[in-house]
CSV table of C-alpha atoms in Angstrom, one decimal:
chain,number,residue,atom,x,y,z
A,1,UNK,CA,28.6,77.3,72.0
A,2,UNK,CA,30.1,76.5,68.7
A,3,UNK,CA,28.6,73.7,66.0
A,4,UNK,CA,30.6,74.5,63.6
A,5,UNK,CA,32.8,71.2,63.2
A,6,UNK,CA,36.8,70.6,63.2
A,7,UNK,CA,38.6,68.4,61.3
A,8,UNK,CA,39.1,66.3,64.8
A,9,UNK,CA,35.6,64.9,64.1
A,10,UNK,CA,36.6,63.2,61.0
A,11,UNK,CA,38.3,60.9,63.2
A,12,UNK,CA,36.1,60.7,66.0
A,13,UNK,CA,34.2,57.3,66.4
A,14,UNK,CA,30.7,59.1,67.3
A,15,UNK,CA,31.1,60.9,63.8
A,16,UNK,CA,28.2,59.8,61.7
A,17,UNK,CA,27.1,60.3,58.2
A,18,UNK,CA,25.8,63.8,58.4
A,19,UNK,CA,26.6,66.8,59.9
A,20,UNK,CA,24.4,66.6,63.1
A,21,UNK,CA,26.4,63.1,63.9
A,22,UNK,CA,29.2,64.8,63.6
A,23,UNK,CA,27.9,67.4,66.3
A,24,UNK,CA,26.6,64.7,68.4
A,25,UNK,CA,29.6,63.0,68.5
A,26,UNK,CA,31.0,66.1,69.5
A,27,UNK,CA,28.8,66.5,72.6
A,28,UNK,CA,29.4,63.2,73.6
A,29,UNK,CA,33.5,63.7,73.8
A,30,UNK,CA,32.9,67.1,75.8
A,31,UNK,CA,29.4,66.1,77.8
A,32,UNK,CA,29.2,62.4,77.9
A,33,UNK,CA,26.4,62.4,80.7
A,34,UNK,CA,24.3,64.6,79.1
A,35,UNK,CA,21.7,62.8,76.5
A,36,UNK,CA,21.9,64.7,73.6
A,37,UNK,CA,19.7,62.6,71.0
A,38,UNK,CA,16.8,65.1,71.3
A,39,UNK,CA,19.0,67.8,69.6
A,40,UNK,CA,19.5,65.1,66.7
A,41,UNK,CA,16.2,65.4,66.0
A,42,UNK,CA,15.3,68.6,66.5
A,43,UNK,CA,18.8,69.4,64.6
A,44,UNK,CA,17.8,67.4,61.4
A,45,UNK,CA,14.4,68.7,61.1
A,46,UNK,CA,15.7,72.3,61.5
A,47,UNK,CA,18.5,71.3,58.8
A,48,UNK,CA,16.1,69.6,56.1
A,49,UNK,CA,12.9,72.5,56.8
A,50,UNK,CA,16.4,74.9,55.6
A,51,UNK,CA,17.8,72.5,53.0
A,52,UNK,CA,14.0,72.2,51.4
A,53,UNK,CA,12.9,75.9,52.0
A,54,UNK,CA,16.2,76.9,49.7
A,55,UNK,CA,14.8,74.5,46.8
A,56,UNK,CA,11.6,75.2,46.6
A,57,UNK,CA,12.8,79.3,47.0
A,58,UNK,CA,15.6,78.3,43.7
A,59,UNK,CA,12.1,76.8,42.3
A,60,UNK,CA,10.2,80.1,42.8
A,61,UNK,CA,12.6,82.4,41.7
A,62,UNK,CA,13.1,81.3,38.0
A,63,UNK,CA,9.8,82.3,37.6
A,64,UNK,CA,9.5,85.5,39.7
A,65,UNK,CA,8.0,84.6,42.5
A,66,UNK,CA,8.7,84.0,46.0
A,67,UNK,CA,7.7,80.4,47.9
A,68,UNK,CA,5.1,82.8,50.3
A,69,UNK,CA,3.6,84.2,47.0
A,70,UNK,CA,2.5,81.0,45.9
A,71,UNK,CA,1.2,79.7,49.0
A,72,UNK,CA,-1.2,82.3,49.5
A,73,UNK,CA,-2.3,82.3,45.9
A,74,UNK,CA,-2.4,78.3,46.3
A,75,UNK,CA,-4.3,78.7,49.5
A,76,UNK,CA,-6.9,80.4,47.5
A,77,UNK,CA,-7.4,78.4,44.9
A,78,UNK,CA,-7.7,75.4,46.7
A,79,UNK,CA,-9.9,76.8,49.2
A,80,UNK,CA,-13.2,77.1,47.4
A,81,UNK,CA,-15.0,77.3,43.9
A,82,UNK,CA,-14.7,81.0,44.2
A,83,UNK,CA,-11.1,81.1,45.1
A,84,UNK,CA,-12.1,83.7,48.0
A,85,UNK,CA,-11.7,84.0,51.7
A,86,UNK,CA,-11.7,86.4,54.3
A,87,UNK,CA,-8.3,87.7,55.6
A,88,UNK,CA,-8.5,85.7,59.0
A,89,UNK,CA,-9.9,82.7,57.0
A,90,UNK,CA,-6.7,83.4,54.8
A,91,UNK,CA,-4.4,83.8,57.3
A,92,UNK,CA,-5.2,80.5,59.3
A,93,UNK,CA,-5.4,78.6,56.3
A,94,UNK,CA,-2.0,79.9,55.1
A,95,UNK,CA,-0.6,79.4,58.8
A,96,UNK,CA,0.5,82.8,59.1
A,97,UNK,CA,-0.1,85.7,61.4
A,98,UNK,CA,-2.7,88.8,60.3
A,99,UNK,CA,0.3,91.3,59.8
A,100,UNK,CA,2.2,89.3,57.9
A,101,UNK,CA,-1.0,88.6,55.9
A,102,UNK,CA,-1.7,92.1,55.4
A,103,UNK,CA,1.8,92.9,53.7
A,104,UNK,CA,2.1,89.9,51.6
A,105,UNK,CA,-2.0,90.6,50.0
A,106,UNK,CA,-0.5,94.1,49.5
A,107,UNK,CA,2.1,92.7,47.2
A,108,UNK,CA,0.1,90.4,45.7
A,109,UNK,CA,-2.5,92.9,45.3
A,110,UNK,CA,0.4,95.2,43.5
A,111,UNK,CA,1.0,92.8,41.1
A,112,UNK,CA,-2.5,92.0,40.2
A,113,UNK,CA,-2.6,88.4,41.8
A,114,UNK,CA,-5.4,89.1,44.1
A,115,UNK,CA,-8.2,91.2,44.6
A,116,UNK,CA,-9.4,93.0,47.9
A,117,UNK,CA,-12.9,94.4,48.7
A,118,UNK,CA,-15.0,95.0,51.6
A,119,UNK,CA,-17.6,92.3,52.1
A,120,UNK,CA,-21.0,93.3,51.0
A,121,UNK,CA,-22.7,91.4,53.6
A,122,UNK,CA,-20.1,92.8,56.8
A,123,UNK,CA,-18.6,96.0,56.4
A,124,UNK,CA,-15.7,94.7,58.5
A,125,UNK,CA,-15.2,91.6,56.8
A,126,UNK,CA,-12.3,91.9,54.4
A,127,UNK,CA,-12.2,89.1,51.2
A,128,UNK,CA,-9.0,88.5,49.1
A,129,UNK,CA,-10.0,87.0,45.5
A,130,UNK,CA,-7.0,85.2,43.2
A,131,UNK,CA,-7.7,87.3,40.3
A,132,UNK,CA,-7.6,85.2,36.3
A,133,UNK,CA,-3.8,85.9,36.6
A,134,UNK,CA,-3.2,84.7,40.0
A,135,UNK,CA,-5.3,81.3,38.9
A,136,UNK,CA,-3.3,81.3,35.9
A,137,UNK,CA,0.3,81.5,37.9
A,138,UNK,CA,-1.1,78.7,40.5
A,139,UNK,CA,-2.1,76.6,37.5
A,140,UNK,CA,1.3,77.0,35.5
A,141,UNK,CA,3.3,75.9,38.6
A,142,UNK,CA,1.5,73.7,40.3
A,143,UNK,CA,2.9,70.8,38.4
A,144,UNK,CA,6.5,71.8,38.5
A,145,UNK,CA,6.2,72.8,42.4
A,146,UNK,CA,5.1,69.2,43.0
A,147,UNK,CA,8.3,67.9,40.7
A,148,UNK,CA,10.4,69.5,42.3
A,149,UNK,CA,10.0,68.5,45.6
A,150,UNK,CA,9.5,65.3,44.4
A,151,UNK,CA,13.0,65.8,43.7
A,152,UNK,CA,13.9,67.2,46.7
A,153,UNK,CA,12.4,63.9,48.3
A,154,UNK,CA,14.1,61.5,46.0
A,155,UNK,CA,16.2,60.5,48.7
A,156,UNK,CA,13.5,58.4,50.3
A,157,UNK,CA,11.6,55.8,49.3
A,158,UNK,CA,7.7,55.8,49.3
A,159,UNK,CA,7.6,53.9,52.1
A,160,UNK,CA,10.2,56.3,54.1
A,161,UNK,CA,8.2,59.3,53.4
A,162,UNK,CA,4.8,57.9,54.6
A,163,UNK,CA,7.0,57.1,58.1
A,164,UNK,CA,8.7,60.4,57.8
A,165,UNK,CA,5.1,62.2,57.0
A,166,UNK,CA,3.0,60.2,60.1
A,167,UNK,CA,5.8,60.8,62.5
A,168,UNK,CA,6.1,64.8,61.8
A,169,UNK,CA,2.3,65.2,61.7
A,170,UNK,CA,2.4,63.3,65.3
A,171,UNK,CA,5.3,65.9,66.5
A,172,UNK,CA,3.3,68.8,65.2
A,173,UNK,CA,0.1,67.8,66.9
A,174,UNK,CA,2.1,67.4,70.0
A,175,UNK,CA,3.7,71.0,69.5
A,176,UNK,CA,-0.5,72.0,69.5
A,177,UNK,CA,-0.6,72.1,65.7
A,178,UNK,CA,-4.6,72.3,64.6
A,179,UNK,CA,-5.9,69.0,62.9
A,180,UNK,CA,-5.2,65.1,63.4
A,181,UNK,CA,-2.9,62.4,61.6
């Protein structure tokens, strides 16, 4: 099946102001008894999670770093005074699996963001630090990271974005995402 859409859709009726109306619309010529609306939603989240994942990557790359970097290094200075955790302590709080975990703290640890050691108290226990540098990155684009999604966001009002932000939090608990709205 193709989304990709025609130049017929411009005059369709169904068309819409975006790009997933236009699809819709689509659907509804070819499959009128199917109920696509579910595919509008999942469609648009899918569109905007893309759409805001290549800003805040444009964000990250003017200063040498990639959006994953800084979430790890973010996840550990926000976790505790000590800016510490343990790699499955890391890798839940940073919602990302142990093997991708290990190969991003090896970068990181490569370019002197993050320390790793052996736990004193379990052998087996491995803990990731954010070294003075990695603090010192975190710190210098915290405020910029939050600006720019602010502008990425600037197309809704406050209002709109606390619906937008309870609604997605009550999909994602009902996908079996940890933590309540």
């Amino acid at each position: 099946m193709n989304d990709t859409l025609t130049n017929d859709t411009a005059d369709d009726d169904t068309a819409g102001n975006d790009a997933v109306d236009q699809i819709l619309g689509q659907w509804a010529r070819v499959r009128p008894d199917v109920d696509c609306s579910a595919m509008g939603v999942a469609g648009r989240i899918s569109r905007a999670s893309r759409l805001l994942e290549k800003g805040i990557k444009e964000y990250f790359s003017g200063h040498d770093l990639e959006p994953w970097e800084f979430d790890v290094l973010a996840t550990l200075f926000r976790s505790n005074p000590d800016h510490r955790l343990c790699m499955s302590d890391l890798a839940t709080a940073a919602m990302v699996s142990s093997a991708a975990l290990t190969n991003r703290v090896d970068r990181l640890v490569v370019k002197g963001l993050v320390h790793r050691e052996v736990s004193p108290s379990n052998r087996r226990m491995v803990l990731i630090t954010l070294t003075g540098e990695g603090r010192a990155v975190v710190d210098a684009l915290l405020a910029g990271h939050v600006a720019n999604e602010e502008r990425l966001l600037a197309g809704l009002t406050d209002e709109d974005r606390e619906r937008l932000s309870g609604l997605l939090c009550k999909l994602l608990t009902s996908l079996g995402d940890v933590g309540s709205c």
